[in-house]
């Protein structure tokens, strides 16, 4: 609830003629008391409205479920936690209210094994209509685009599971054929989910939800995206982690995403090291998504090898009218702080390689170029929506902030050195 209320009271002019001073005073007190009461009532109304605005609401109807217990579960990182419940009546109407979260959180409506997944970002008013006992697949949701996307993902997940079941039960397929077929449809599913639901908006609740979808294989459940030792899947987790860190820094889910991505990166590198007979003690893990691109001398530079320095990661296009002024600003920062451990890792998306090499030949910092230009996967990984865009990476090789979060770049650099 806000600490201050700003109440505006509009009243028409009142002309009163009084001959007696006591009468005048008494009438003025009446008017003052009336105004104070009106102001108090208005403030109370505003305060109640403010309290309501800090809550989310999930309501609707579930038919064919009279006398059934409907539960609202919070899908915490430690598993589902029942936070409210109601016994449904003849019309199946229900309504749950809850405190608005600071970052996207996940809930579910549950009757027995039938569930409806809900994402809440802040103060959504989500409406759900369904019929029991088929509410998991046949519900309607309104009031939240993210909940609509999560419904799409849930239905796609069900279809994937049905395909896997059909393959596993095919009498003419051997074990290897079943495994190959399942891997094929799962890989195709992941590509579709990445391109439609994760990479376009990795900061959204639906992208996070997609990461943790599971399928049943034999007698166990397995994550569709394997963040433990599958390199491409680890990159997907890292992309969402980076984006969520930008929009919801310091939250529990962000920390969890980072931990998963870092552990996955470590496992992938250990597996590669074993394959190549590399000394495992030399394996290092960073908290940033690595960028490996050739510099203007043809040497491949790695962002995750900048540990111990404060790095400004800059996505840039030299063939723009604003480029010269920006380069002058970066040169000033570099000259001031490079000796203290400041570095610039500049990623160019210029289509003309010769022009880029000419433009960067005299620059003292690391200049790399992605020949894929605006199709660079690094733009997606770092959720770059506009050019130029920059990020600050601290001495521990962890992403600190992006440009939208920084008011004074020089002050931020000094605070990290």
Coordinates of C-alpha atoms in Angstrom, one line a residue:
X1 CA 0.0 0.0 0.0
X2 CA 1.5 3.4 -0.9
X3 CA 2.8 5.5 2.0
X4 CA 1.3 8.7 0.7
X5 CA -2.1 9.5 -0.8
X6 CA -2.7 12.5 -3.0
X7 CA -6.4 13.4 -2.7
X8 CA -7.9 16.2 -4.8
X9 CA -11.3 17.6 -3.8
X10 CA -13.3 19.7 -6.1
X11 CA -16.1 21.9 -4.7
X12 CA -18.2 24.6 -6.2
X13 CA -18.0 28.1 -4.6
X14 CA -20.3 28.6 -1.7
X15 CA -21.4 32.2 -0.9
X16 CA -22.6 32.7 2.7
X17 CA -23.4 36.0 4.4
X18 CA -23.1 36.0 8.1
X19 CA -23.8 38.9 10.5
X20 CA -22.7 37.1 13.6
X21 CA -19.0 36.2 14.0
X22 CA -19.8 33.1 16.2
X23 CA -22.2 31.9 13.6
X24 CA -19.5 32.4 10.9
X25 CA -17.0 30.4 13.0
X26 CA -19.4 27.6 13.7
X27 CA -20.4 27.3 10.0
X28 CA -16.8 27.4 8.9
X29 CA -16.0 24.5 11.3
X30 CA -18.9 22.5 9.8
X31 CA -17.5 23.1 6.3
X32 CA -14.0 22.2 7.4
X33 CA -15.2 19.0 9.1
X34 CA -17.2 18.1 6.0
X35 CA -14.1 18.6 3.8
X36 CA -12.0 16.5 6.2
X37 CA -14.5 13.7 6.2
X38 CA -14.7 13.8 2.4
X39 CA -11.0 13.8 2.1
X40 CA -10.6 10.9 4.5
X41 CA -13.2 8.9 2.7
X42 CA -11.5 9.6 -0.6
X43 CA -8.1 8.6 0.8
X44 CA -9.6 5.4 2.2
X45 CA -11.1 4.6 -1.2
X46 CA -7.7 5.3 -2.8
X47 CA -5.9 3.2 -0.2
X48 CA -8.3 0.3 -0.7
X49 CA -7.8 0.6 -4.4
X50 CA -4.0 0.6 -4.0
X51 CA -4.2 -2.6 -1.9
X52 CA -6.4 -4.3 -4.5
X53 CA -4.0 -3.2 -7.2
X54 CA -1.2 -5.2 -5.5
X55 CA -3.1 -8.5 -5.9
X56 CA -3.7 -10.9 -8.7
X57 CA -7.0 -12.7 -9.2
X58 CA -7.8 -16.1 -10.8
X59 CA -11.5 -16.8 -11.2
X60 CA -13.8 -18.7 -13.5
X61 CA -16.0 -21.7 -13.7
X62 CA -15.3 -25.4 -13.8
X63 CA -18.5 -27.3 -14.7
X64 CA -19.3 -31.0 -14.0
X65 CA -17.3 -30.7 -10.7
X66 CA -19.9 -30.1 -8.0
X67 CA -18.6 -30.8 -4.5
X68 CA -15.0 -31.3 -5.9
X69 CA -12.1 -29.5 -4.1
X70 CA -10.3 -27.1 -6.3
X71 CA -6.8 -26.2 -5.2
X72 CA -4.6 -23.3 -6.1
X73 CA -0.9 -24.5 -5.9
X74 CA 2.2 -22.3 -6.0
X75 CA 4.8 -24.1 -8.2
X76 CA 7.8 -23.1 -6.1
X77 CA 11.4 -24.2 -6.9
X78 CA 10.9 -26.8 -4.1
X79 CA 7.8 -28.2 -5.7
X80 CA 4.0 -27.5 -5.5
X81 CA 2.7 -25.8 -2.4
X82 CA -1.1 -25.6 -1.8
X83 CA -2.0 -22.0 -0.9
X84 CA -5.8 -21.9 -1.2
X85 CA -8.7 -24.2 -1.9
X86 CA -12.5 -24.1 -2.4
X87 CA -15.3 -26.6 -2.7
X88 CA -17.1 -26.1 -6.0
X89 CA -20.8 -25.6 -6.1
X90 CA -23.4 -26.4 -8.7
X91 CA -22.3 -23.6 -11.0
X92 CA -18.6 -24.4 -10.5
X93 CA -17.7 -20.8 -9.8
X94 CA -14.4 -20.0 -8.0
X95 CA -12.1 -17.1 -7.3
X96 CA -8.7 -16.9 -5.7
X97 CA -6.7 -13.8 -4.8
X98 CA -3.0 -13.6 -4.0
X99 CA -0.2 -11.1 -3.4
X100 CA 1.2 -9.8 -6.7
X101 CA 4.8 -11.2 -7.2
X102 CA 7.7 -8.9 -8.1
X103 CA 8.7 -11.3 -11.0
X104 CA 6.8 -13.9 -12.9
X105 CA 5.6 -16.8 -10.7
X106 CA 3.8 -20.0 -11.6
X107 CA 0.6 -21.5 -10.2
X108 CA -1.8 -24.3 -11.1
X109 CA -5.4 -25.0 -10.5
X110 CA -5.9 -28.7 -9.6
X111 CA -8.7 -31.2 -9.1
X112 CA -7.1 -34.6 -8.6
X113 CA -4.7 -35.1 -11.5
X114 CA -6.4 -32.6 -13.7
X115 CA -4.4 -29.3 -13.7
X116 CA -4.4 -25.9 -15.4
X117 CA -1.0 -24.0 -15.4
X118 CA -1.1 -20.3 -14.7
X119 CA 1.6 -17.7 -14.9
X120 CA 1.3 -14.5 -12.9
X121 CA 3.5 -11.5 -13.5
X122 CA 2.0 -8.9 -11.3
X123 CA -1.7 -8.0 -11.0
X124 CA -3.3 -10.1 -13.7
X125 CA -7.0 -10.8 -13.6
X126 CA -7.0 -14.3 -15.1
X127 CA -10.3 -16.1 -16.1
X128 CA -10.4 -19.8 -16.6
X129 CA -13.4 -21.9 -17.9
X130 CA -13.2 -25.7 -18.0
X131 CA -15.1 -28.8 -17.6
X132 CA -14.1 -31.7 -15.3
X133 CA -12.7 -34.3 -15.8
X134 CA -11.0 -33.0 -19.0
X135 CA -9.9 -29.6 -17.8
X136 CA -6.2 -30.1 -18.4
X137 CA -6.7 -30.2 -22.2
X138 CA -10.0 -28.4 -22.7
X139 CA -9.8 -25.2 -20.7
X140 CA -10.2 -21.7 -21.9
X141 CA -8.1 -18.9 -20.5
X142 CA -8.4 -15.1 -20.9
X143 CA -6.9 -12.0 -19.3
X144 CA -3.2 -13.0 -19.8
X145 CA -1.3 -13.6 -23.1
X146 CA 1.3 -15.5 -21.1
X147 CA -1.3 -17.9 -19.8
X148 CA -2.6 -18.4 -23.3
X149 CA 1.0 -19.3 -24.5
X150 CA 1.4 -21.7 -21.6
X151 CA -1.8 -23.4 -22.6
X152 CA -0.3 -23.8 -26.2
X153 CA 2.8 -25.2 -24.7
X154 CA 0.9 -27.6 -22.5
X155 CA -1.1 -28.9 -25.5
X156 CA 2.0 -29.3 -27.6
X157 CA 3.6 -31.2 -24.7
X158 CA 0.6 -33.6 -24.6
X159 CA 0.9 -34.2 -28.3
X160 CA 4.6 -34.9 -28.0
X161 CA 3.9 -37.4 -25.2
X162 CA 1.3 -39.1 -27.4
X163 CA 3.8 -39.5 -30.2
X164 CA 6.4 -40.9 -27.9
X165 CA 3.8 -43.4 -26.5
X166 CA 2.8 -44.5 -30.0
X167 CA 6.5 -45.1 -31.0
X168 CA 7.2 -47.0 -27.8
X169 CA 4.2 -49.3 -28.3
X170 CA 4.9 -50.0 -32.0
X171 CA 5.4 -53.8 -32.2
X172 CA 7.6 -53.8 -35.2
X173 CA 10.3 -51.4 -33.8
X174 CA 13.4 -52.6 -31.9
X175 CA 15.0 -50.8 -29.0
X176 CA 17.4 -48.8 -31.2
X177 CA 14.7 -47.8 -33.7
X178 CA 12.5 -46.6 -30.8
X179 CA 15.3 -44.5 -29.4
X180 CA 16.2 -43.0 -32.7
X181 CA 12.6 -42.2 -33.5
X182 CA 12.0 -40.6 -30.1
X183 CA 15.2 -38.5 -30.4
X184 CA 14.1 -37.4 -33.8
X185 CA 10.7 -36.1 -32.7
X186 CA 12.0 -34.6 -29.5
X187 CA 14.7 -32.7 -31.4
X188 CA 12.1 -31.4 -33.9
X189 CA 9.9 -30.3 -30.9
X190 CA 12.8 -28.5 -29.3
X191 CA 13.6 -26.5 -32.4
X192 CA 9.9 -25.5 -32.8
X193 CA 9.7 -24.4 -29.1
X194 CA 13.0 -22.5 -29.3
X195 CA 12.0 -20.6 -32.4
X196 CA 8.4 -19.8 -31.5
X197 CA 8.3 -19.5 -27.7
X198 CA 11.8 -19.0 -26.2
X199 CA 14.1 -17.0 -28.5
X200 CA 11.6 -14.3 -29.5
X201 CA 10.9 -13.3 -25.9
X202 CA 13.3 -15.1 -23.5
X203 CA 12.3 -12.7 -20.7
X204 CA 8.7 -14.0 -20.6
X205 CA 7.1 -16.5 -18.2
X206 CA 6.3 -18.8 -21.2
X207 CA 10.0 -19.1 -22.1
X208 CA 10.8 -20.1 -18.6
X209 CA 7.9 -22.6 -18.5
X210 CA 9.1 -24.1 -21.8
X211 CA 12.5 -24.9 -20.3
X212 CA 11.1 -27.2 -17.7
X213 CA 8.6 -29.2 -19.8
X214 CA 9.0 -33.0 -19.2
X215 CA 8.0 -36.2 -21.1
X216 CA 7.7 -39.7 -19.7
X217 CA 10.2 -42.1 -21.1
X218 CA 9.7 -45.6 -19.8
X219 CA 9.3 -45.4 -16.1
X220 CA 10.8 -41.9 -15.5
X221 CA 10.2 -38.3 -16.4
X222 CA 12.9 -36.4 -18.3
X223 CA 13.3 -32.8 -19.2
X224 CA 12.7 -32.0 -22.9
X225 CA 15.6 -29.6 -22.7
X226 CA 18.6 -31.3 -21.1
X227 CA 20.6 -28.7 -19.2
X228 CA 23.1 -31.2 -17.7
X229 CA 25.3 -32.2 -20.6
X230 CA 23.7 -31.2 -23.9
X231 CA 25.5 -28.1 -25.2
X232 CA 22.7 -26.7 -27.3
X233 CA 20.2 -27.1 -24.5
X234 CA 22.6 -25.4 -22.0
X235 CA 22.7 -22.4 -24.4
X236 CA 19.0 -22.1 -24.3
X237 CA 19.0 -22.1 -20.5
X238 CA 21.8 -19.5 -20.5
X239 CA 19.8 -17.3 -22.9
X240 CA 16.8 -17.3 -20.7
X241 CA 18.9 -16.8 -17.6
X242 CA 20.7 -13.8 -19.1
X243 CA 17.4 -12.2 -20.1
X244 CA 15.7 -12.8 -16.8
X245 CA 18.7 -11.4 -15.0
X246 CA 18.2 -8.2 -17.0
X247 CA 14.5 -7.8 -16.1
X248 CA 14.3 -9.5 -12.7
X249 CA 17.8 -9.3 -11.2
X250 CA 18.5 -11.0 -7.9
X251 CA 15.3 -13.0 -7.8
X252 CA 15.3 -16.7 -6.8
X253 CA 14.4 -18.0 -10.2
X254 CA 17.2 -16.1 -11.9
X255 CA 19.7 -17.5 -9.4
X256 CA 18.3 -21.0 -10.1
X257 CA 18.6 -20.5 -13.9
X258 CA 22.2 -19.3 -13.6
X259 CA 23.2 -22.2 -11.4
X260 CA 21.7 -24.7 -13.9
X261 CA 23.4 -23.0 -16.9
X262 CA 26.7 -22.8 -15.2
X263 CA 26.6 -26.4 -14.0
X264 CA 25.6 -27.5 -17.5
X265 CA 28.5 -25.5 -19.1
X266 CA 30.9 -27.1 -16.7
X267 CA 29.6 -30.6 -17.5
X268 CA 29.8 -29.9 -21.3
X269 CA 33.4 -28.7 -21.0
X270 CA 34.4 -31.7 -18.9
X271 CA 32.9 -34.1 -21.5
X272 CA 34.7 -32.3 -24.3
X273 CA 37.9 -32.4 -22.2
X274 CA 37.7 -36.1 -21.7
X275 CA 37.1 -36.6 -25.4
X276 CA 40.1 -34.6 -26.2
X277 CA 42.2 -35.8 -23.3
X278 CA 42.5 -32.3 -21.8
X279 CA 43.6 -31.7 -18.2
X280 CA 40.4 -31.2 -16.3
X281 CA 42.0 -28.9 -13.8
X282 CA 42.3 -26.3 -16.5
X283 CA 38.5 -26.2 -17.1
X284 CA 36.9 -22.9 -16.1
X285 CA 33.3 -21.8 -16.0
X286 CA 32.0 -18.3 -16.4
X287 CA 28.6 -16.8 -15.7
X288 CA 28.3 -15.2 -19.1
X289 CA 27.3 -16.8 -22.4
X290 CA 30.5 -17.1 -24.3
X291 CA 31.0 -15.2 -27.5
X292 CA 33.7 -16.7 -29.7
X293 CA 34.4 -14.7 -32.9
X294 CA 37.5 -13.6 -34.9
X295 CA 39.0 -10.2 -34.3
X296 CA 40.2 -7.8 -36.9
X297 CA 43.5 -9.7 -37.0
X298 CA 41.8 -13.1 -37.6
X299 CA 42.4 -14.4 -34.0
X300 CA 39.3 -15.9 -32.3
X301 CA 38.6 -14.1 -29.1
X302 CA 36.4 -15.5 -26.3
X303 CA 34.4 -13.3 -24.0
X304 CA 34.5 -15.9 -21.2
X305 CA 38.3 -15.6 -21.0
X306 CA 38.1 -12.0 -19.8
X307 CA 38.0 -13.1 -16.1
X308 CA 39.6 -10.7 -13.7
X309 CA 38.6 -7.7 -15.8
X310 CA 35.6 -5.4 -15.9
X311 CA 34.3 -5.8 -19.4
X312 CA 32.0 -3.6 -21.5
X313 CA 30.4 -6.0 -24.0
X314 CA 29.2 -3.7 -26.9
X315 CA 27.0 -4.8 -29.8
X316 CA 27.7 -2.3 -32.5
X317 CA 27.4 -1.4 -36.2
X318 CA 30.1 0.9 -37.5
X319 CA 28.2 1.8 -40.7
X320 CA 25.8 4.2 -38.9
X321 CA 25.9 7.9 -38.5
X322 CA 26.1 7.7 -34.7
X323 CA 29.1 5.3 -34.7
X324 CA 31.9 7.9 -34.6
X325 CA 30.5 9.8 -31.6
X326 CA 30.0 6.5 -29.7
X327 CA 33.5 5.3 -30.5
X328 CA 34.9 8.6 -29.1
X329 CA 33.0 8.0 -25.9
X330 CA 34.3 4.5 -25.6
X331 CA 37.8 5.6 -26.3
X332 CA 37.6 8.1 -23.5
X333 CA 36.4 5.4 -21.0
X334 CA 39.1 3.0 -22.2
X335 CA 41.9 5.5 -21.9
X336 CA 40.7 6.4 -18.3
X337 CA 40.2 2.9 -16.9
X338 CA 42.1 0.3 -19.0
X339 CA 45.1 0.4 -16.8
X340 CA 42.9 -0.4 -13.8
X341 CA 41.5 -3.5 -15.4
X342 CA 38.8 -2.2 -17.8
X343 CA 38.4 -3.9 -21.2
X344 CA 36.0 -3.5 -24.1
X345 CA 34.8 -6.5 -26.1
X346 CA 33.1 -5.0 -29.1
X347 CA 30.9 -7.2 -31.4
X348 CA 30.3 -5.8 -34.8
X349 CA 27.4 -6.8 -37.0
X350 CA 28.6 -4.9 -40.1
X351 CA 27.9 -6.7 -43.4
X352 CA 31.1 -5.3 -45.1
X353 CA 34.2 -7.0 -43.6
X354 CA 36.7 -4.6 -45.3
X355 CA 34.9 -1.5 -44.0
X356 CA 34.8 -3.0 -40.5
X357 CA 38.5 -3.8 -40.6
X358 CA 39.3 -0.3 -41.7
X359 CA 37.1 1.2 -39.1
X360 CA 38.7 -0.8 -36.3
X361 CA 42.3 -0.9 -37.3
X362 CA 43.3 1.9 -34.9
X363 CA 41.1 0.8 -31.9
X364 CA 43.0 -0.5 -28.9
X365 CA 40.3 -2.8 -27.5
X366 CA 39.0 -6.2 -28.6
X367 CA 37.0 -5.9 -31.8
X368 CA 35.3 -9.0 -33.2
X369 CA 32.7 -9.4 -36.0
X370 CA 29.9 -11.8 -36.6
X371 CA 29.5 -12.3 -40.4
X372 CA 25.9 -13.5 -39.8
X373 CA 25.0 -9.8 -39.0
X374 CA 21.5 -9.4 -37.7
X375 CA 21.0 -13.2 -37.8
X376 CA 23.7 -13.6 -35.2
X377 CA 22.5 -16.0 -32.5
X378 CA 24.3 -13.9 -29.9
X379 CA 21.7 -11.2 -30.4
X380 CA 19.1 -13.7 -29.3
X381 CA 21.2 -15.1 -26.5
X382 CA 21.7 -11.6 -25.0
X383 CA 18.2 -10.4 -25.9
X384 CA 19.5 -7.5 -28.0
X385 CA 16.5 -5.5 -29.2
X386 CA 18.3 -2.5 -30.7
X387 CA 21.7 -1.5 -31.8
X388 CA 23.9 -0.3 -30.2
X389 CA 23.4 -2.2 -27.0
X390 CA 26.0 -2.8 -24.2
X391 CA 26.4 -4.8 -21.1
X392 CA 28.8 -4.7 -18.1
X393 CA 30.5 -7.8 -16.9
X394 CA 32.2 -7.8 -13.5
X395 CA 35.7 -9.2 -12.6
X396 CA 34.1 -12.6 -11.8
X397 CA 33.0 -12.9 -15.4
X398 CA 29.3 -12.5 -14.3
X399 CA 26.8 -10.3 -16.1
X400 CA 26.3 -7.1 -14.0
X401 CA 23.9 -4.9 -15.9
X402 CA 22.7 -3.9 -19.3
X403 CA 22.5 -0.3 -20.7
X404 CA 18.8 0.1 -19.8
X405 CA 19.7 -0.4 -16.2
X406 CA 22.6 2.0 -16.1
X407 CA 22.1 5.7 -15.5
X408 CA 25.8 6.7 -15.2
X409 CA 28.1 4.3 -17.2
X410 CA 31.4 5.8 -15.9
X411 CA 30.2 5.5 -12.2
X412 CA 29.2 1.9 -12.8
X413 CA 32.6 1.1 -14.2
X414 CA 34.4 2.7 -11.3
X415 CA 32.2 0.8 -8.8
X416 CA 33.3 -2.5 -10.4
X417 CA 37.0 -1.8 -10.7

